[in-house]
PDB file of C-alpha atoms in Angstrom:
ATOM      1  CA  MET O 140     100.676  96.073  93.573  1.00 43.00           C
ATOM      2  CA  SER O 141      99.284  99.045  95.466  1.00 43.00           C
ATOM      3  CA  THR O 142      99.159 102.453  93.834  1.00 50.00           C
ATOM      4  CA  HIS O 143      99.302 104.241  97.171  1.00 57.00           C
ATOM      5  CA  ARG O 144     102.156 106.601  97.879  1.00 59.00           C
ATOM      6  CA  TYR O 145     103.645 104.821 100.891  1.00 62.00           C
ATOM      7  CA  ASN O 146     103.425 101.230  99.626  1.00 82.00           C
ATOM      8  CA  GLN O 147     107.248 101.043  99.341  1.00 90.00           C
ATOM      9  CA  PHE O 148     107.390 101.169 103.132  1.00 92.00           C
ATOM     10  CA  GLY O 149     104.984  98.226 103.319  1.00 93.00           C
ATOM     11  CA  ASP O 150     106.970  96.351 100.694  1.00 92.00           C
ATOM     12  CA  GLN O 151     110.089  96.854 102.804  1.00 93.00           C
ATOM     13  CA  ILE O 152     108.369  95.529 105.949  1.00 94.00           C
ATOM     14  CA  TYR O 153     107.035  92.492 104.058  1.00 93.00           C
ATOM     15  CA  GLU O 154     110.556  91.840 102.732  1.00 93.00           C
ATOM     16  CA  ILE O 155     111.938  91.995 106.290  1.00 93.00           C
ATOM     17  CA  MET O 156     109.224  89.586 107.450  1.00 92.00           C
ATOM     18  CA  GLU O 157     110.083  87.157 104.622  1.00 92.00           C
ATOM     19  CA  GLU O 158     113.766  87.224 105.618  1.00 91.00           C
ATOM     20  CA  LYS O 159     112.835  86.619 109.251  1.00 87.00           C
ATOM     21  CA  ASN O 160     110.520  83.778 108.246  1.00 88.00           C
ATOM     22  CA  ALA O 161     113.280  82.052 106.268  1.00 89.00           C
ATOM     23  CA  GLY O 162     115.427  81.999 109.406  1.00 86.00           C
ATOM     24  CA  ARG O 163     112.517  80.981 111.617  1.00 84.00           C
ATOM     25  CA  ILE O 164     111.655  78.011 109.399  1.00 84.00           C
ATOM     26  CA  GLU O 165     115.279  76.841 109.518  1.00 86.00           C
ATOM     27  CA  GLN O 166     115.073  77.032 113.335  1.00 86.00           C
ATOM     28  CA  GLY O 167     111.804  75.098 113.390  1.00 86.00           C
ATOM     29  CA  LYS O 168     109.770  78.101 114.565  1.00 83.00           C
ATOM     30  CA  LEU O 169     106.371  79.214 113.374  1.00 81.00           C
ATOM     31  CA  ARG O 170     106.209  81.816 110.619  1.00 85.00           C
ATOM     32  CA  LEU O 171     105.879  85.453 111.644  1.00 85.00           C
ATOM     33  CA  SER O 172     102.412  86.596 110.639  1.00 89.00           C
ATOM     34  CA  LEU O 173     100.894  90.030 110.287  1.00 91.00           C
ATOM     35  CA  ASN O 174      98.749  89.228 113.341  1.00 90.00           C
ATOM     36  CA  THR O 175     101.830  88.317 115.391  1.00 88.00           C
ATOM     37  CA  LEU O 176     103.617  91.504 114.388  1.00 89.00           C
ATOM     38  CA  ALA O 177     100.526  93.607 115.115  1.00 89.00           C
ATOM     39  CA  ALA O 178     100.176  91.993 118.552  1.00 86.00           C
ATOM     40  CA  ALA O 179     103.857  92.649 119.293  1.00 84.00           C
ATOM     41  CA  ILE O 180     103.377  96.382 118.816  1.00 85.00           C
ATOM     42  CA  ASP O 181      99.908  96.396 120.398  1.00 83.00           C
ATOM     43  CA  MET O 182      98.112  97.379 117.217  1.00 88.00           C
ATOM     44  CA  ASP O 183      95.044  96.088 115.416  1.00 92.00           C
ATOM     45  CA  ALA O 184      96.101  93.858 112.509  1.00 94.00           C
ATOM     46  CA  ALA O 185      93.680  95.636 110.152  1.00 96.00           C
ATOM     47  CA  GLN O 186      95.315  98.991 110.927  1.00 96.00           C
ATOM     48  CA  LEU O 187      98.773  97.521 110.391  1.00 95.00           C
ATOM     49  CA  SER O 188      97.584  96.112 107.076  1.00 94.00           C
ATOM     50  CA  ARG O 189      96.392  99.591 106.001  1.00 94.00           C
ATOM     51  CA  TYR O 190      99.870 100.931 106.748  1.00 94.00           C
ATOM     52  CA  LEU O 191     101.632  98.135 104.888  1.00 93.00           C
ATOM     53  CA  THR O 192      99.447  98.401 101.789  1.00 92.00           C
ATOM     54  CA  GLY O 193     100.004 102.150 101.642  1.00 90.00           C
ATOM     55  CA  GLU O 194      96.342 102.925 102.228  1.00 91.00           C
ATOM     56  CA  LYS O 195      97.290 104.937 105.325  1.00 91.00           C
ATOM     57  CA  ARG O 196     100.559 106.580 106.270  1.00 91.00           C
ATOM     58  CA  PRO O 197     101.923 105.470 109.644  1.00 93.00           C
ATOM     59  CA  ASP O 198     103.252 108.153 111.935  1.00 92.00           C
ATOM     60  CA  VAL O 199     106.959 108.120 112.713  1.00 92.00           C
ATOM     61  CA  HIS O 200     106.310 106.575 116.149  1.00 89.00           C
ATOM     62  CA  THR O 201     104.574 103.594 114.539  1.00 91.00           C
ATOM     63  CA  VAL O 202     107.352 103.170 111.997  1.00 94.00           C
ATOM     64  CA  VAL O 203     109.970 103.075 114.761  1.00 93.00           C
ATOM     65  CA  ARG O 204     107.872 100.648 116.848  1.00 90.00           C
ATOM     66  CA  LEU O 205     107.600  98.264 113.891  1.00 92.00           C
ATOM     67  CA  LEU O 206     111.285  98.396 113.107  1.00 93.00           C
ATOM     68  CA  ALA O 207     112.287  98.032 116.768  1.00 91.00           C
ATOM     69  CA  ALA O 208     110.022  95.003 117.195  1.00 89.00           C
ATOM     70  CA  LEU O 209     111.586  93.441 114.093  1.00 91.00           C
ATOM     71  CA  ALA O 210     115.100  94.332 115.351  1.00 89.00           C
ATOM     72  CA  VAL O 211     116.330  95.325 111.899  1.00 91.00           C
ATOM     73  CA  ALA O 212     119.821  96.563 111.108  1.00 91.00           C
ATOM     74  CA  PRO O 213     120.221 100.360 111.420  1.00 92.00           C
ATOM     75  CA  GLU O 214     120.755 100.728 107.644  1.00 93.00           C
ATOM     76  CA  THR O 215     117.540  98.828 106.941  1.00 94.00           C
ATOM     77  CA  ALA O 216     115.698 100.935 109.506  1.00 93.00           C
ATOM     78  CA  GLU O 217     116.922 104.164 107.933  1.00 93.00           C
ATOM     79  CA  LYS O 218     115.821 103.008 104.481  1.00 93.00           C
ATOM     80  CA  ALA O 219     112.355 101.977 105.729  1.00 94.00           C
ATOM     81  CA  ILE O 220     111.914 105.268 107.606  1.00 94.00           C
ATOM     82  CA  HIS O 221     112.708 107.190 104.424  1.00 92.00           C
ATOM     83  CA  MET O 222     110.262 105.032 102.458  1.00 92.00           C
ATOM     84  CA  ALA O 223     107.580 105.999 104.975  1.00 92.00           C
ATOM     85  CA  GLY O 224     108.358 109.646 104.267  1.00 91.00           C
ATOM     86  CA  TYR O 225     110.382 110.528 107.363  1.00 93.00           C
ATOM     87  CA  ASP O 226     113.940 111.458 108.241  1.00 93.00           C
ATOM     88  CA  ILE O 227     115.096 111.051 111.833  1.00 93.00           C
ATOM     89  CA  SER O 228     118.782 111.613 111.110  1.00 90.00           C
ATOM     90  CA  TYR O 229     118.545 115.182 112.430  1.00 87.00           C
ATOM     91  CA  ASP O 230     117.451 116.283 115.872  1.00 84.00           C
ATOM     92  CA  THR O 231     114.437 118.166 114.526  1.00 85.00           C
ATOM     93  CA  PHE O 232     112.453 116.799 117.461  1.00 87.00           C
ATOM     94  CA  PRO O 233     113.939 115.645 120.790  1.00 82.00           C
ATOM     95  CA  GLU O 234     112.550 112.114 120.415  1.00 87.00           C
ATOM     96  CA  PHE O 235     114.508 111.494 117.204  1.00 92.00           C
ATOM     97  CA  GLU O 236     117.684 110.915 119.218  1.00 91.00           C
ATOM     98  CA  VAL O 237     115.854 108.283 121.286  1.00 89.00           C
ATOM     99  CA  TYR O 238     114.472 106.667 118.122  1.00 92.00           C
ATOM    100  CA  ARG O 239     117.966 106.395 116.647  1.00 93.00           C
ATOM    101  CA  GLU O 240     119.291 104.873 119.878  1.00 93.00           C
ATOM    102  CA  ILE O 241     116.461 102.323 119.942  1.00 91.00           C
ATOM    103  CA  LEU O 242     116.952 101.341 116.302  1.00 92.00           C
ATOM    104  CA  ASN O 243     120.739 101.172 116.579  1.00 93.00           C
ATOM    105  CA  ASN O 244     120.467  98.800 119.556  1.00 91.00           C
ATOM    106  CA  SER O 245     117.131  96.995 119.089  1.00 87.00           C
ATOM    107  CA  LYS O 246     118.786  93.574 118.596  1.00 86.00           C
ATOM    108  CA  ASN O 247     120.364  93.859 122.037  1.00 88.00           C
ATOM    109  CA  LEU O 248     117.545  95.556 123.960  1.00 85.00           C
ATOM    110  CA  SER O 249     114.706  93.772 125.708  1.00 81.00           C
ATOM    111  CA  HIS O 250     111.191  94.882 124.874  1.00 76.00           C
ATOM    112  CA  GLU O 251     110.948  96.217 128.441  1.00 77.00           C
ATOM    113  CA  LYS O 252     113.970  98.474 127.856  1.00 82.00           C
ATOM    114  CA  ILE O 253     112.605  99.652 124.497  1.00 83.00           C
ATOM    115  CA  ASN O 254     109.281 100.523 126.160  1.00 79.00           C
ATOM    116  CA  GLU O 255     111.128 102.368 128.906  1.00 79.00           C
ATOM    117  CA  MET O 256     113.015 104.381 126.294  1.00 84.00           C
ATOM    118  CA  PHE O 257     109.834 105.185 124.345  1.00 81.00           C
ATOM    119  CA  CYS O 258     108.045 106.261 127.509  1.00 78.00           C
ATOM    120  CA  GLY O 259     111.022 108.326 128.660  1.00 74.00           C
ATOM    121  CA  ILE O 260     110.751 110.690 125.699  1.00 73.00           C
ATOM    122  CA  LYS O 261     110.652 114.235 127.020  1.00 55.00           C
ATOM    123  CA  GLY O 262     107.162 115.612 127.359  1.00 55.00           C
ATOM    124  CA  GLN O 263     105.560 112.175 127.077  1.00 58.00           C
ATOM    125  CA  ASN O 264     101.816 112.335 127.659  1.00 56.00           C
ATOM    126  CA  PRO O 265     100.888 109.494 130.088  1.00 51.00           C
ATOM    127  CA  GLU O 266      97.682 108.788 128.115  1.00 54.00           C
ATOM    128  CA  LYS O 267      99.782 107.972 125.044  1.00 55.00           C
ATOM    129  CA  VAL O 268     102.118 105.495 126.731  1.00 53.00           C
ATOM    130  CA  LYS O 269     100.266 102.535 125.183  1.00 54.00           C
ATOM    131  CA  GLN O 270     100.922 104.054 121.750  1.00 54.00           C
ATOM    132  CA  TYR O 271     104.579 103.143 122.164  1.00 55.00           C
ATOM    133  CA  PHE O 272     104.120  99.733 123.757  1.00 62.00           C
ATOM    134  CA  ILE O 273     105.973  96.764 122.350  1.00 64.00           C
ATOM    135  CA  CYS O 274     105.022  93.458 123.936  1.00 62.00           C
ATOM    136  CA  HIS O 275     106.421  89.971 123.591  1.00 54.00           C
ATOM    137  CA  ALA O 276     108.673  91.020 120.743  1.00 58.00           C
ATOM    138  CA  GLU O 277     111.628  88.913 121.868  1.00 57.00           C
ATOM    139  CA  ASP O 278     110.512  85.953 119.753  1.00 60.00           C
ATOM    140  CA  ILE O 279     110.127  88.141 116.650  1.00 62.00           C
ATOM    141  CA  LYS O 280     113.746  89.302 116.769  1.00 61.00           C
ATOM    142  CA  ASN O 281     115.046  85.833 115.971  1.00 59.00           C
TER     143      ASN O 281
END
């Protein structure tokens, strides 16, 4: 077990992946791998691994992208966000309202709509649009 401060967040994500994999196996689908999840949020798998082992702390944007791609229940998302050291329950920053909307509806939103919502955050820098990109996440949700 990791001794890093944010490893509880990684443990939570691995637990979510295990639950998803149980359902995927029952449906005859391939297991969800770290590489698949990393590709879905357009991130290098090694960087994602550093976040999940607690070696590095993901920023709040990355946490929300992960949880949106996994389409977790809002309660699970809130718990994972807290484990990563964040609290988006208040409108401290304008994007927190958008994050809550994404996480509350991620099971019903297409990845295109989620990307549109991420990119529509007030004051969004066009060079950072890729930072929020979620691609081909529809298969992960199931």
